[in-house]
Short mmCIF file of C-alpha atoms in Angstrom, two decimals:
data_model
loop_
_atom_site.label_atom_id
_atom_site.label_comp_id
_atom_site.label_asym_id
_atom_site.label_seq_id
_atom_site.Cartn_x
_atom_site.Cartn_y
_atom_site.Cartn_z
CA MET A 1 17.39 -43.09 26.36
CA HIS A 2 20.86 -42.66 27.88
CA SER A 3 22.44 -42.20 24.44
CA GLU A 4 19.85 -39.54 23.48
CA LYS A 5 20.67 -37.56 26.63
CA ASN A 6 24.39 -37.78 25.82
CA ALA A 7 23.69 -36.52 22.29
CA GLU A 8 21.67 -33.58 23.63
CA GLN A 9 24.49 -32.72 26.05
CA HIS A 10 27.02 -32.97 23.23
CA TYR A 11 25.17 -30.48 21.03
CA GLN A 12 24.63 -28.08 23.93
CA ASN A 13 28.40 -27.99 24.57
CA ILE A 14 29.26 -27.08 20.98
CA ASN A 15 30.07 -23.41 20.43
CA TRP A 16 27.68 -22.90 17.53
CA LYS A 17 28.29 -19.13 17.35
CA GLU A 18 32.01 -19.67 16.81
CA ILE A 19 31.38 -22.24 14.08
CA LEU A 20 28.82 -19.98 12.37
CA THR A 21 31.25 -17.03 12.45
CA ALA A 22 34.00 -19.16 10.91
CA ILE A 23 31.70 -20.34 8.11
CA ILE A 24 30.69 -16.77 7.23
CA LYS A 25 34.21 -15.30 7.59
CA ASP A 26 36.04 -17.97 5.57
CA ASN A 27 33.24 -18.67 3.10
CA LEU A 28 33.37 -22.39 3.93
CA PRO A 29 31.05 -24.96 2.36
CA VAL A 30 27.83 -25.04 4.34
CA PRO A 31 26.54 -28.46 5.48
CA PRO A 32 23.05 -29.33 4.23
CA CYS A 33 20.28 -29.61 6.83
CA GLU A 34 19.97 -33.34 6.06
CA ASN A 35 23.22 -33.83 8.03
CA CYS A 36 21.65 -32.40 11.19
CA ASP A 37 20.19 -34.71 13.84
CA TYR A 38 17.24 -32.31 14.21
CA CYS A 39 16.36 -32.23 10.49
CA ASP A 40 13.02 -33.99 10.94
CA ARG A 41 11.97 -31.67 13.81
CA CYS A 42 13.21 -28.28 12.57
CA SER A 43 11.48 -25.81 10.22
CA HIS A 44 14.71 -25.47 8.28
CA SER A 45 15.73 -23.59 5.14
CA GLU A 46 18.10 -24.73 2.36
CA ASN A 47 21.10 -25.34 4.64
CA MET A 48 22.35 -24.82 8.18
CA LEU A 49 23.62 -21.30 7.54
CA SER A 50 20.47 -19.90 5.94
CA THR A 51 18.44 -21.56 8.70
CA ALA A 52 20.56 -19.98 11.42
CA LYS A 53 21.18 -16.57 9.86
CA PRO A 54 19.32 -15.71 6.63
CA THR A 55 20.20 -12.49 4.84
CA ARG A 56 17.80 -9.55 5.06
CA ARG A 57 16.28 -10.11 1.61
CA GLU A 58 16.46 -13.89 1.55
CA VAL A 59 13.23 -15.88 1.34
CA CYS A 60 13.56 -19.12 3.29
CA ILE A 61 11.27 -22.01 2.38
CA LEU A 62 10.42 -23.64 5.72
CA LYS A 63 8.44 -26.54 4.35
CA LYS A 64 8.38 -27.87 0.82
CA GLU A 65 4.97 -27.88 -0.82
CA ARG A 66 3.54 -31.24 -1.80
CA TYR A 67 1.90 -31.17 -5.22
CA VAL A 68 -0.64 -33.41 -6.88
CA ASP A 69 -1.16 -33.87 -10.60
CA LEU A 70 -3.37 -31.34 -12.36
CA GLU A 71 -6.22 -33.77 -12.96
CA THR A 72 -6.41 -34.66 -9.25
CA ALA A 73 -6.54 -30.98 -8.27
CA HIS A 74 -9.17 -30.26 -10.94
CA GLN A 75 -11.34 -33.19 -9.82
CA ASP A 76 -11.15 -32.02 -6.22
CA LEU A 77 -12.45 -28.61 -7.35
CA GLN A 78 -15.32 -30.30 -9.21
CA ASN A 79 -16.26 -32.37 -6.17
CA ALA A 80 -16.18 -29.40 -3.77
CA PHE A 81 -18.29 -27.30 -6.15
CA GLN A 82 -20.88 -30.02 -6.74
CA THR A 83 -21.19 -30.62 -2.99
CA ALA A 84 -21.73 -26.91 -2.32
CA MET A 85 -24.29 -26.50 -5.11
CA ALA A 86 -26.23 -29.58 -3.94
CA SER A 87 -26.48 -28.29 -0.38
CA ALA A 88 -29.70 -26.73 0.83
CA GLU A 89 -27.98 -24.97 3.76
CA ASN A 90 -27.79 -21.20 3.90
CA LYS A 91 -23.99 -21.03 4.06
CA LEU A 92 -21.18 -19.05 2.52
CA TYR A 93 -19.14 -21.69 0.69
CA LEU A 94 -15.55 -20.59 0.08
CA ILE A 95 -13.67 -22.79 -2.39
CA LYS A 96 -10.03 -21.86 -2.84
CA GLY A 97 -8.32 -23.16 -5.97
CA GLN A 98 -5.35 -22.11 -8.07
CA THR A 99 -5.70 -19.74 -11.00
CA ALA A 100 -6.37 -21.71 -14.24
CA LEU A 101 -7.53 -24.78 -12.31
CA GLY A 102 -10.82 -24.66 -14.22
CA LYS A 103 -13.19 -22.64 -12.04
CA THR A 104 -14.98 -20.94 -14.95
CA SER A 105 -15.51 -24.12 -16.97
CA THR A 106 -16.73 -25.85 -13.78
CA TYR A 107 -19.68 -23.49 -13.26
CA LEU A 108 -20.40 -23.13 -17.00
CA ASN A 109 -20.75 -26.92 -17.29
CA TYR A 110 -23.03 -26.86 -14.25
CA MET A 111 -25.23 -24.16 -15.82
CA LYS A 112 -25.90 -26.27 -18.93
CA ASP A 113 -27.88 -28.86 -16.98
CA SER A 114 -28.98 -27.04 -13.82
CA VAL A 115 -32.69 -26.98 -13.06
CA ARG A 116 -32.46 -23.85 -10.93
CA PRO A 117 -31.05 -20.70 -12.62
CA VAL A 118 -27.88 -19.08 -11.27
CA VAL A 119 -26.45 -15.62 -10.89
CA ILE A 120 -22.75 -15.45 -11.75
CA ALA A 121 -21.03 -12.40 -10.24
CA VAL A 122 -17.56 -11.38 -11.50
CA PRO A 123 -15.28 -8.44 -10.57
CA THR A 124 -15.53 -6.29 -13.73
CA HIS A 125 -17.71 -5.48 -16.73
CA GLU A 126 -14.91 -6.73 -19.00
CA LEU A 127 -14.93 -10.14 -17.33
CA LYS A 128 -18.74 -10.15 -17.35
CA ARG A 129 -18.69 -9.80 -21.14
CA GLN A 130 -16.10 -12.58 -21.41
CA ILE A 131 -18.15 -15.00 -19.29
CA PHE A 132 -21.32 -14.17 -21.25
CA TYR A 133 -19.45 -14.91 -24.49
CA ASP A 134 -18.03 -18.18 -23.10
CA ALA A 135 -21.48 -19.22 -21.86
CA ASN A 136 -22.90 -18.82 -25.35
CA LEU A 137 -20.04 -20.91 -26.77
CA HIS A 138 -20.98 -23.62 -24.25
CA GLY A 139 -24.48 -23.64 -25.68
CA ILE A 140 -26.08 -22.25 -22.52
CA GLU A 141 -29.53 -20.90 -23.27
CA ALA A 142 -31.81 -18.56 -21.33
CA ILE A 143 -29.00 -16.28 -20.22
CA CYS A 144 -28.54 -12.52 -19.94
CA ALA A 145 -25.97 -9.99 -18.69
CA THR A 146 -26.81 -6.93 -16.62
CA PRO A 147 -26.36 -3.74 -18.66
CA ASP A 148 -23.34 -1.42 -18.55
CA ILE A 149 -24.39 2.17 -19.20
CA ALA A 150 -21.02 2.95 -20.77
CA THR A 151 -21.93 0.79 -23.79
CA TYR A 152 -25.16 2.62 -24.66
CA GLY A 153 -23.59 5.79 -26.07
CA ILE A 154 -25.56 8.14 -23.80
CA SER A 155 -24.12 11.68 -23.77
CA GLU A 156 -21.47 12.60 -21.22
CA GLU A 157 -23.66 15.38 -19.84
CA VAL A 158 -26.31 12.89 -18.72
CA THR A 159 -23.95 10.11 -17.56
CA GLU A 160 -21.82 12.55 -15.55
CA GLU A 161 -24.92 13.89 -13.81
CA MET A 162 -25.98 10.34 -13.08
CA GLN A 163 -22.50 9.52 -11.78
CA ASP A 164 -22.80 12.40 -9.31
CA PHE A 165 -25.48 10.44 -7.46
CA TYR A 166 -23.23 7.38 -7.23
CA ASP A 167 -20.37 9.58 -6.01
CA ILE A 168 -22.37 10.83 -3.04
CA GLY A 169 -23.58 7.30 -2.19
CA ALA A 170 -27.11 7.84 -3.49
CA GLY A 171 -26.97 5.14 -6.15
CA ALA A 172 -30.62 4.26 -5.57
CA CYS A 173 -31.51 7.74 -6.87
CA ALA A 174 -29.42 7.41 -10.05
CA LEU A 175 -31.93 5.37 -12.05
CA ARG A 176 -34.76 7.53 -10.71
CA PHE A 177 -32.90 10.60 -11.99
CA LEU A 178 -32.46 8.95 -15.39
CA ALA A 179 -36.17 8.09 -15.58
CA GLU A 180 -37.11 11.67 -14.66
CA THR A 181 -34.67 13.01 -17.25
CA LEU A 182 -36.34 10.82 -19.88
CA GLN A 183 -39.80 12.14 -18.95
CA HIS A 184 -38.71 15.72 -19.65
CA MET A 185 -36.82 14.84 -22.82
CA GLY A 186 -38.16 15.14 -26.34
CA LYS A 187 -38.31 11.96 -28.42
CA ASP A 188 -36.17 13.64 -31.07
CA ASN A 189 -33.29 13.97 -28.57
CA PRO A 190 -30.44 11.55 -29.51
CA ASP A 191 -30.35 10.35 -25.89
CA TYR A 192 -34.03 9.45 -25.74
CA GLU A 193 -33.85 6.05 -27.42
CA LYS A 194 -30.56 5.15 -25.68
CA ILE A 195 -31.84 5.96 -22.20
CA SER A 196 -35.12 4.16 -22.89
CA ARG A 197 -33.26 1.03 -23.98
CA PHE A 198 -30.94 1.14 -20.97
CA LEU A 199 -33.79 1.49 -18.46
CA LYS A 200 -35.75 -1.27 -20.20
CA ASP A 201 -32.72 -3.59 -20.06
CA CYS A 202 -32.18 -2.83 -16.35
CA LYS A 203 -35.78 -3.76 -15.59
CA SER A 204 -35.85 -6.90 -17.73
CA THR A 205 -32.58 -8.36 -16.36
CA ALA A 206 -33.75 -7.80 -12.76
CA ARG A 207 -36.84 -9.90 -13.55
CA PHE A 208 -35.10 -12.46 -15.75
CA GLN A 209 -35.91 -16.06 -14.86
CA GLY A 210 -32.88 -17.62 -16.57
CA HIS A 211 -29.16 -17.36 -15.79
CA ILE A 212 -27.82 -13.87 -15.03
CA ILE A 213 -24.22 -12.69 -15.45
CA THR A 214 -23.42 -9.57 -13.44
CA THR A 215 -20.65 -7.76 -11.58
CA HIS A 216 -19.81 -7.97 -7.88
CA ALA A 217 -21.01 -4.39 -7.39
CA LYS A 218 -24.31 -4.91 -9.22
CA LEU A 219 -25.00 -8.16 -7.37
CA LEU A 220 -25.20 -6.32 -4.05
CA HIS A 221 -28.06 -4.18 -5.38
CA LEU A 222 -30.17 -6.76 -7.19
CA PRO A 223 -33.78 -7.10 -5.96
CA LYS A 224 -34.23 -9.52 -3.05
CA GLU A 225 -36.56 -11.63 -5.18
CA VAL A 226 -33.62 -12.67 -7.38
CA PHE A 227 -31.93 -14.43 -4.44
CA GLN A 228 -35.10 -16.42 -3.79
CA THR A 229 -35.27 -17.80 -7.33
CA HIS A 230 -31.56 -18.10 -8.24
CA ASP A 231 -28.43 -19.72 -6.82
CA VAL A 232 -25.47 -17.35 -6.46
CA ILE A 233 -21.93 -18.13 -7.63
CA LEU A 234 -19.15 -15.65 -6.94
CA ASP A 235 -16.27 -15.79 -9.41
CA GLU A 236 -13.29 -14.43 -7.39
CA ASP A 237 -13.29 -12.83 -3.96
CA ILE A 238 -15.96 -10.17 -3.40
CA PHE A 239 -14.51 -8.84 -0.13
CA ARG A 240 -13.10 -5.56 -1.47
CA THR A 241 -16.42 -4.76 -3.13
CA ILE A 242 -18.36 -5.36 0.09
CA PHE A 243 -15.81 -3.38 2.12
CA ARG A 244 -14.19 -0.42 0.41
CA THR A 245 -12.56 2.75 1.68
CA GLU A 246 -13.05 6.34 0.55
CA SER A 247 -11.80 9.64 1.92
CA VAL A 248 -12.67 13.32 2.05
CA SER A 249 -10.44 16.26 2.79
CA MET A 250 -11.05 17.98 6.11
CA HIS A 251 -11.37 21.28 4.20
CA THR A 252 -14.27 19.93 2.09
CA LEU A 253 -15.92 18.38 5.12
CA LYS A 254 -15.90 21.69 7.00
CA LYS A 255 -17.41 23.43 3.98
CA MET A 256 -20.21 20.88 3.93
CA THR A 257 -21.07 21.58 7.56
CA GLY A 258 -22.02 25.09 6.45
CA SER A 259 -24.38 23.97 3.68
CA ARG A 260 -27.90 25.25 4.22
CA TYR A 261 -29.30 22.29 2.28
CA LEU A 262 -28.32 19.70 4.89
CA PRO A 263 -30.48 18.87 7.95
CA ASP A 264 -29.13 19.95 11.35
CA SER A 265 -28.70 16.30 12.39
CA VAL A 266 -26.34 15.73 9.44
CA LYS A 267 -24.38 18.90 10.15
CA SER A 268 -24.00 17.86 13.78
CA ARG A 269 -22.69 14.44 12.71
CA LEU A 270 -20.19 16.01 10.29
CA ASN A 271 -19.03 18.55 12.90
CA GLY A 272 -18.41 15.70 15.33
CA ILE A 273 -16.31 13.86 12.74
CA CYS A 274 -14.26 17.01 12.08
CA LEU A 275 -13.21 17.08 15.74
CA LYS A 276 -12.02 13.48 15.85
CA ARG A 277 -8.44 12.26 15.45
CA GLY A 278 -7.24 8.69 14.97
CA TYR A 279 -9.39 5.56 14.62
CA HIS A 280 -12.99 5.54 15.81
CA GLN A 281 -15.95 3.19 15.83
CA MET A 282 -19.06 5.26 15.14
CA ASP A 283 -22.61 4.94 16.42
CA GLU A 284 -25.28 4.04 13.87
CA PHE A 285 -26.69 6.96 11.92
CA GLU A 286 -29.39 6.85 9.25
CA VAL A 287 -30.57 9.69 7.04
CA GLU A 288 -32.51 10.08 3.82
CA LEU A 289 -32.15 13.26 1.80
CA ASP A 290 -34.73 14.44 -0.69
CA ALA A 291 -33.99 14.99 -4.39
CA LYS A 292 -33.54 18.76 -3.97
CA GLN A 293 -30.98 18.33 -1.21
CA LEU A 294 -29.07 15.72 -3.20
CA ARG A 295 -28.85 17.96 -6.25
CA LYS A 296 -27.52 20.84 -4.16
CA ILE A 297 -24.76 18.88 -2.43
CA ARG A 298 -23.54 16.58 -5.19
CA HIS A 299 -21.00 19.15 -6.43
CA PHE A 300 -18.96 18.40 -3.31
CA GLY A 301 -18.10 15.00 -4.84
CA VAL A 302 -18.21 13.32 -1.42
CA ASN A 303 -19.83 9.96 -0.66
CA LEU A 304 -21.99 11.56 2.01
CA TYR A 305 -24.19 8.53 2.60
CA GLY A 306 -21.12 6.33 2.94
CA LEU A 307 -19.51 8.69 5.43
CA LEU A 308 -22.64 9.16 7.54
CA ARG A 309 -23.29 5.41 7.77
CA ALA A 310 -19.66 4.33 8.20
CA LYS A 311 -18.99 2.23 11.31
CA TYR A 312 -15.24 2.83 11.19
CA ILE A 313 -13.36 6.01 10.37
CA HIS A 314 -9.88 7.48 10.66
CA ALA A 315 -9.34 11.24 10.94
CA ASP A 316 -6.24 13.41 10.93
CA ARG A 317 -5.70 17.11 10.30
CA GLU A 318 -5.84 16.68 6.52
CA ARG A 319 -8.56 14.15 5.78
CA VAL A 320 -11.11 11.62 6.96
CA THR A 321 -10.99 8.05 5.62
CA PHE A 322 -14.01 5.81 6.14
CA LEU A 323 -14.99 2.20 5.51
CA ILE A 324 -18.14 1.62 3.47
CA GLU A 325 -19.84 -1.72 4.03
CA GLU A 326 -22.39 -3.12 1.60
CA PRO A 327 -24.76 -5.79 2.95
CA LEU A 328 -24.03 -9.28 1.64
CA PRO A 329 -27.28 -10.98 0.52
CA ASP A 330 -28.64 -13.42 3.08
CA CYS A 331 -28.68 -16.56 0.94
CA LYS A 332 -26.47 -19.50 0.06
CA MET A 333 -23.46 -18.29 -1.93
CA VAL A 334 -20.65 -20.31 -3.50
CA MET A 335 -17.36 -18.49 -4.03
CA LEU A 336 -14.58 -19.77 -6.30
CA SER A 337 -11.35 -17.87 -5.73
CA ALA A 338 -7.58 -18.30 -5.83
CA THR A 339 -7.00 -15.77 -3.05
CA VAL A 340 -9.90 -15.89 -0.57
CA CYS A 341 -8.94 -15.65 3.12
CA ARG A 342 -11.05 -17.90 5.37
CA GLU A 343 -9.92 -16.25 8.62
CA LEU A 344 -10.95 -12.79 7.42
CA TYR A 345 -14.47 -13.89 6.47
CA GLN A 346 -14.85 -15.68 9.80
CA LYS A 347 -13.89 -12.51 11.64
CA VAL A 348 -16.13 -10.08 9.73
CA TYR A 349 -19.10 -12.51 9.62
CA PRO A 350 -18.95 -14.25 13.02
CA ASN A 351 -22.67 -15.10 12.94
CA ARG A 352 -22.70 -16.52 9.43
CA ALA A 353 -22.16 -20.21 8.64
CA ILE A 354 -19.00 -20.52 6.53
CA ASP A 355 -17.78 -23.68 4.83
CA PHE A 356 -14.17 -23.49 3.57
CA HIS A 357 -12.44 -25.90 1.21
CA GLU A 358 -8.93 -25.55 -0.22
CA CYS A 359 -8.10 -27.66 -3.25
CA PRO A 360 -4.71 -29.43 -3.31
CA LYS A 361 -2.14 -27.63 -5.43
CA ALA A 362 -0.64 -28.77 -8.71
CA GLU A 363 2.81 -27.72 -9.86
CA TYR A 364 3.08 -24.96 -12.43
CA ARG A 365 3.92 -25.89 -15.98
CA GLY A 366 5.45 -22.44 -16.43
CA GLN A 367 8.15 -20.75 -14.38
CA VAL A 368 8.20 -17.92 -11.81
CA VAL A 369 11.43 -16.07 -11.05
CA GLN A 370 11.21 -13.53 -8.23
CA TYR A 371 13.74 -10.87 -7.28
CA THR A 372 13.54 -9.93 -3.61
CA ASP A 373 16.66 -7.70 -3.45
CA SER A 374 14.49 -4.77 -2.29
CA SER A 375 10.88 -4.20 -1.32
CA TYR A 376 10.03 -2.55 -4.69
CA SER A 377 7.53 -0.33 -2.89
CA ARG A 378 6.05 2.88 -4.27
CA TYR A 379 8.48 4.77 -2.03
CA ASP A 380 11.41 2.97 -3.65
CA PHE A 381 10.36 4.14 -7.10
CA GLN A 382 9.68 7.71 -5.97
CA ASN A 383 13.27 8.08 -4.83
CA ASP A 384 15.17 5.97 -7.37
CA TYR A 385 14.47 6.62 -11.04
CA ASP A 386 17.59 4.64 -11.94
CA LYS A 387 15.77 1.55 -10.66
CA ILE A 388 12.82 2.24 -12.96
CA ARG A 389 15.21 2.68 -15.88
CA LEU A 390 16.91 -0.65 -15.11
CA LEU A 391 13.58 -2.45 -14.73
CA LYS A 392 12.32 -1.01 -18.01
CA GLU A 393 15.34 -2.58 -19.67
CA LEU A 394 14.85 -5.93 -17.90
CA CYS A 395 11.13 -5.99 -18.72
CA ARG A 396 11.36 -4.87 -22.34
CA ASP A 397 10.36 -8.27 -23.77
CA ALA A 398 7.42 -8.95 -21.44
CA THR A 399 4.01 -7.46 -20.71
CA VAL A 400 4.22 -5.51 -17.46
CA ILE A 401 1.76 -5.33 -14.57
CA THR A 402 2.71 -2.60 -12.09
CA PHE A 403 1.43 0.41 -10.12
CA LYS A 404 -1.09 2.59 -11.92
CA VAL A 405 1.00 5.72 -11.30
CA ILE A 406 4.00 4.35 -13.23
CA GLU A 407 2.34 2.12 -15.82
CA LYS A 408 3.11 4.63 -18.59
CA GLU A 409 6.82 4.23 -17.84
CA PHE A 410 6.48 0.58 -18.86
CA ILE A 411 4.09 1.28 -21.77
CA THR A 412 1.33 -0.84 -20.27
CA HIS A 413 -2.27 -0.38 -19.16
CA TYR A 414 -2.22 -3.26 -16.70
CA HIS A 415 -1.91 -2.39 -13.03
CA PHE A 416 -2.68 -3.86 -9.62
CA GLY A 417 -6.43 -3.73 -9.14
CA ASN A 418 -7.55 -3.98 -12.79
CA VAL A 419 -6.27 -7.42 -13.87
CA GLU A 420 -8.34 -9.75 -11.69
CA GLY A 421 -9.78 -12.60 -13.73
CA ILE A 422 -8.73 -11.39 -17.20
CA ASN A 423 -7.64 -13.96 -19.80
CA VAL A 424 -5.95 -11.82 -22.47
CA LEU A 425 -2.48 -12.41 -20.97
CA LYS A 426 -2.83 -16.19 -20.99
CA GLY A 427 0.41 -17.90 -22.05
CA LYS A 428 2.39 -14.65 -22.28
CA ASP A 429 5.67 -13.84 -20.56
CA LEU A 430 4.91 -11.26 -17.86
CA SER A 431 6.81 -8.98 -15.50
CA VAL A 432 5.06 -8.07 -12.25
CA VAL A 433 6.75 -4.96 -10.85
CA GLY A 434 6.13 -3.59 -7.37
CA LEU A 435 4.98 -4.39 -3.84
CA PRO A 436 1.30 -3.25 -3.83
CA ASN A 437 1.12 -2.01 -0.24
CA LEU A 438 -1.93 0.10 0.52
CA ASP A 439 -2.18 3.14 2.76
CA GLU A 440 -1.76 2.10 6.40
CA VAL A 441 -5.16 3.61 7.21
CA VAL A 442 -6.82 1.09 4.88
CA TYR A 443 -5.21 -1.79 6.78
CA GLY A 444 -6.33 -0.23 10.03
CA LEU A 445 -9.97 0.14 8.98
CA TYR A 446 -10.13 -3.42 7.64
CA ALA A 447 -8.57 -4.67 10.88
CA MET A 448 -11.20 -2.81 12.93
CA CYS A 449 -13.88 -4.44 10.80
CA ALA A 450 -12.27 -7.79 11.66
CA GLY A 451 -12.50 -7.04 15.38
CA ALA A 452 -9.18 -5.33 16.20
CA SER A 453 -9.10 -2.49 18.72
CA LEU A 454 -6.65 0.11 17.45
CA ALA A 455 -5.04 3.11 19.04
CA LYS A 456 -2.13 3.55 16.66
CA VAL A 457 -1.06 1.68 13.56
CA HIS A 458 2.68 1.37 13.14
CA MET A 459 4.78 -0.77 10.81
CA TYR A 460 8.34 -1.80 11.51
CA PRO A 461 10.78 -4.07 9.60
CA GLN A 462 10.79 -7.66 10.84
CA ARG A 463 11.23 -11.22 9.62
CA ILE A 464 7.90 -13.06 9.53
CA THR A 465 6.56 -16.46 8.57
CA TYR A 466 3.71 -16.70 6.06
CA GLN A 467 2.53 -19.75 4.11
CA ASN A 468 5.61 -21.82 5.02
CA LYS A 469 8.05 -19.08 4.02
CA SER A 470 10.24 -16.86 6.18
CA PHE A 471 11.04 -13.40 4.83
CA PHE A 472 11.59 -9.76 5.77
CA LEU A 473 8.66 -7.33 5.63
CA ASN A 474 7.73 -3.92 6.93
CA THR A 475 4.65 -5.01 8.86
CA TYR A 476 2.76 -4.97 12.16
CA LYS A 477 3.01 -6.62 15.54
CA ASP A 478 -0.80 -6.83 15.82
CA GLU A 479 -1.86 -10.20 14.39
CA THR A 480 -5.11 -8.98 12.81
CA LEU A 481 -3.37 -6.07 11.11
CA ARG A 482 -0.69 -8.37 9.81
CA MET A 483 -3.29 -10.86 8.56
CA VAL A 484 -5.05 -8.10 6.61
CA GLN A 485 -1.82 -6.75 5.11
CA THR A 486 -0.35 -10.11 4.11
CA TRP A 487 -3.65 -11.25 2.59
CA LEU A 488 -3.98 -8.09 0.52
CA LEU A 489 -0.37 -8.22 -0.66
CA SER A 490 -0.53 -11.91 -1.47
CA SER A 491 -3.87 -11.68 -3.28
CA GLN A 492 -2.82 -8.77 -5.51
CA LEU A 493 0.52 -10.34 -6.43
CA GLU A 494 -0.94 -13.81 -7.02
CA GLN A 495 -3.74 -12.36 -9.16
CA ALA A 496 -1.13 -10.57 -11.27
CA VAL A 497 1.06 -13.67 -11.66
CA GLY A 498 -2.04 -15.75 -12.36
CA ARG A 499 -2.85 -13.84 -15.54
CA ALA A 500 -0.24 -15.93 -17.38
CA ARG A 501 -2.13 -19.13 -16.43
CA LEU A 502 1.12 -20.86 -15.45
CA LEU A 503 -0.68 -23.97 -14.29
CA ARG A 504 -1.42 -24.89 -17.90
CA GLU A 505 0.85 -22.61 -19.95
CA ASP A 506 4.61 -22.97 -20.54
CA CYS A 507 5.59 -19.32 -20.09
CA ARG A 508 7.55 -17.25 -17.58
CA VAL A 509 6.65 -14.59 -15.05
CA PHE A 510 9.32 -12.37 -13.49
CA VAL A 511 8.30 -10.79 -10.21
CA TYR A 512 10.05 -7.79 -8.63
CA ALA A 513 8.65 -7.53 -5.09
CA GLY A 514 9.76 -8.15 -1.53
CA PHE A 515 6.78 -10.39 -0.74
CA PRO A 516 7.11 -13.99 -1.96
CA VAL A 517 4.68 -15.48 -4.46
CA GLU A 518 3.95 -19.17 -4.83
CA GLN A 519 6.23 -21.62 -6.64
CA ALA A 520 8.89 -19.02 -7.39
CA LYS A 521 12.65 -19.30 -7.66
CA TYR A 522 13.75 -16.57 -5.24
CA ILE A 523 16.80 -14.42 -6.03
CA ASP A 524 17.94 -11.79 -3.53
CA ARG A 525 20.25 -9.97 -5.93
CA LEU A 526 19.01 -8.18 -9.03
CA CYS A 527 20.58 -9.60 -12.18
CA VAL A 528 21.21 -7.32 -15.14
CA GLN A 529 20.46 -10.14 -17.54
CA LYS A 530 17.53 -12.50 -17.10
CA THR A 531 18.51 -16.14 -16.88
CA GLU A 532 16.67 -19.28 -17.87
#
């Protein structure tokens, strides 16, 4: 005990600042952290210098990840899934597992022998078609996919009119409109047979007693009877389908308040919104408009139902942004996702039983190299075309995933938000370009939904710790806001990187973003030539 006290006193008397200054000034060799008496108690980086004073763009790994072999991780996923499916409890089961761990094959194998039919919900129509195809290859019988109107060849005139109802939040009226259109249409009209077939397919899939493959969005509007006869499996996180943001210009909103086709109660609500500034939690408001009213206001292109029913809004002089919440079916649901955030679900569904399981991680077979020399935000690209030109050169031999607004610069059609779950990039070298930050208002509305009380939302540059890494980020002091932002950034980047299926494929992904992704080699200076 006496010797430990002497050691503590010894280290307290050392002028660490002077030693650190000398190391930096003279570029001296830096002692590794293993030489430090506090190595086993400190969340250290690569060496004493980076632990004490990391550079602005340096990512410091605070704790090395422990990996298991791929088979162990895969078996853990199987066990967690089987346990959840066997349970009779009305819970939301969240199973987090790496991309390419085998989530799809896990539920397809289950479907082959399951007594009770299942609904599989995936993010997009493209992925729905892929899962339906894979299910048939697995020999799964008694299976159908919910219809996608875009594949029926119905004329643009009709589909655009139908889309108007979805745009104003009156989706329930869209099929009714289509049925009424069919009643007044001659059988010789080219659209007659196509609309008839689409409506018939909608009705038959909603009543189907076998397995159903659908999208996240369609799942939320299936008849309640389906959830009484089927188990529900969510492929990927459904959060951003349940909670999504839309906006309307203040100019359009004021024009709507003068519409003679809206009830006075609606006009009063809209007038009240026009007067607000900042973040607000709204009182409940319900309204049903008749078909005539809907037809007269749909040209505004505003999700009126969504705005009127929104619990959380943000208003400034230019526009109003609002959070639309879809009800999550009250039944047992099993989610398989690489990016689900347990804390977020617990906050937005405090009264719902949630069971969370995270599978152990296996080491990638492929390689991730990440450049963190700048944030690579949208703002960076708006003000530095030379950077885009350099990145185009660096990314010339790889498929690029980037922001939608600059995807043409990289001759790609893959962007953040449209790659979730796709398999066409499996085994390919990829470049993921950009930090996919969203508008601050979106973070604010999500945070309010998660229980935060907001007056102002303000980012400032700071070094933070996230998933055992220390790095610099323009983020928030408020913990809920920061949780929302870091989850959204991490999920979009990891989904993009995951398209290469690095867990099983020997390929490379180069990431250009100031937010660290998993299992990457971090480089804080941009190299002109890519290295092995």
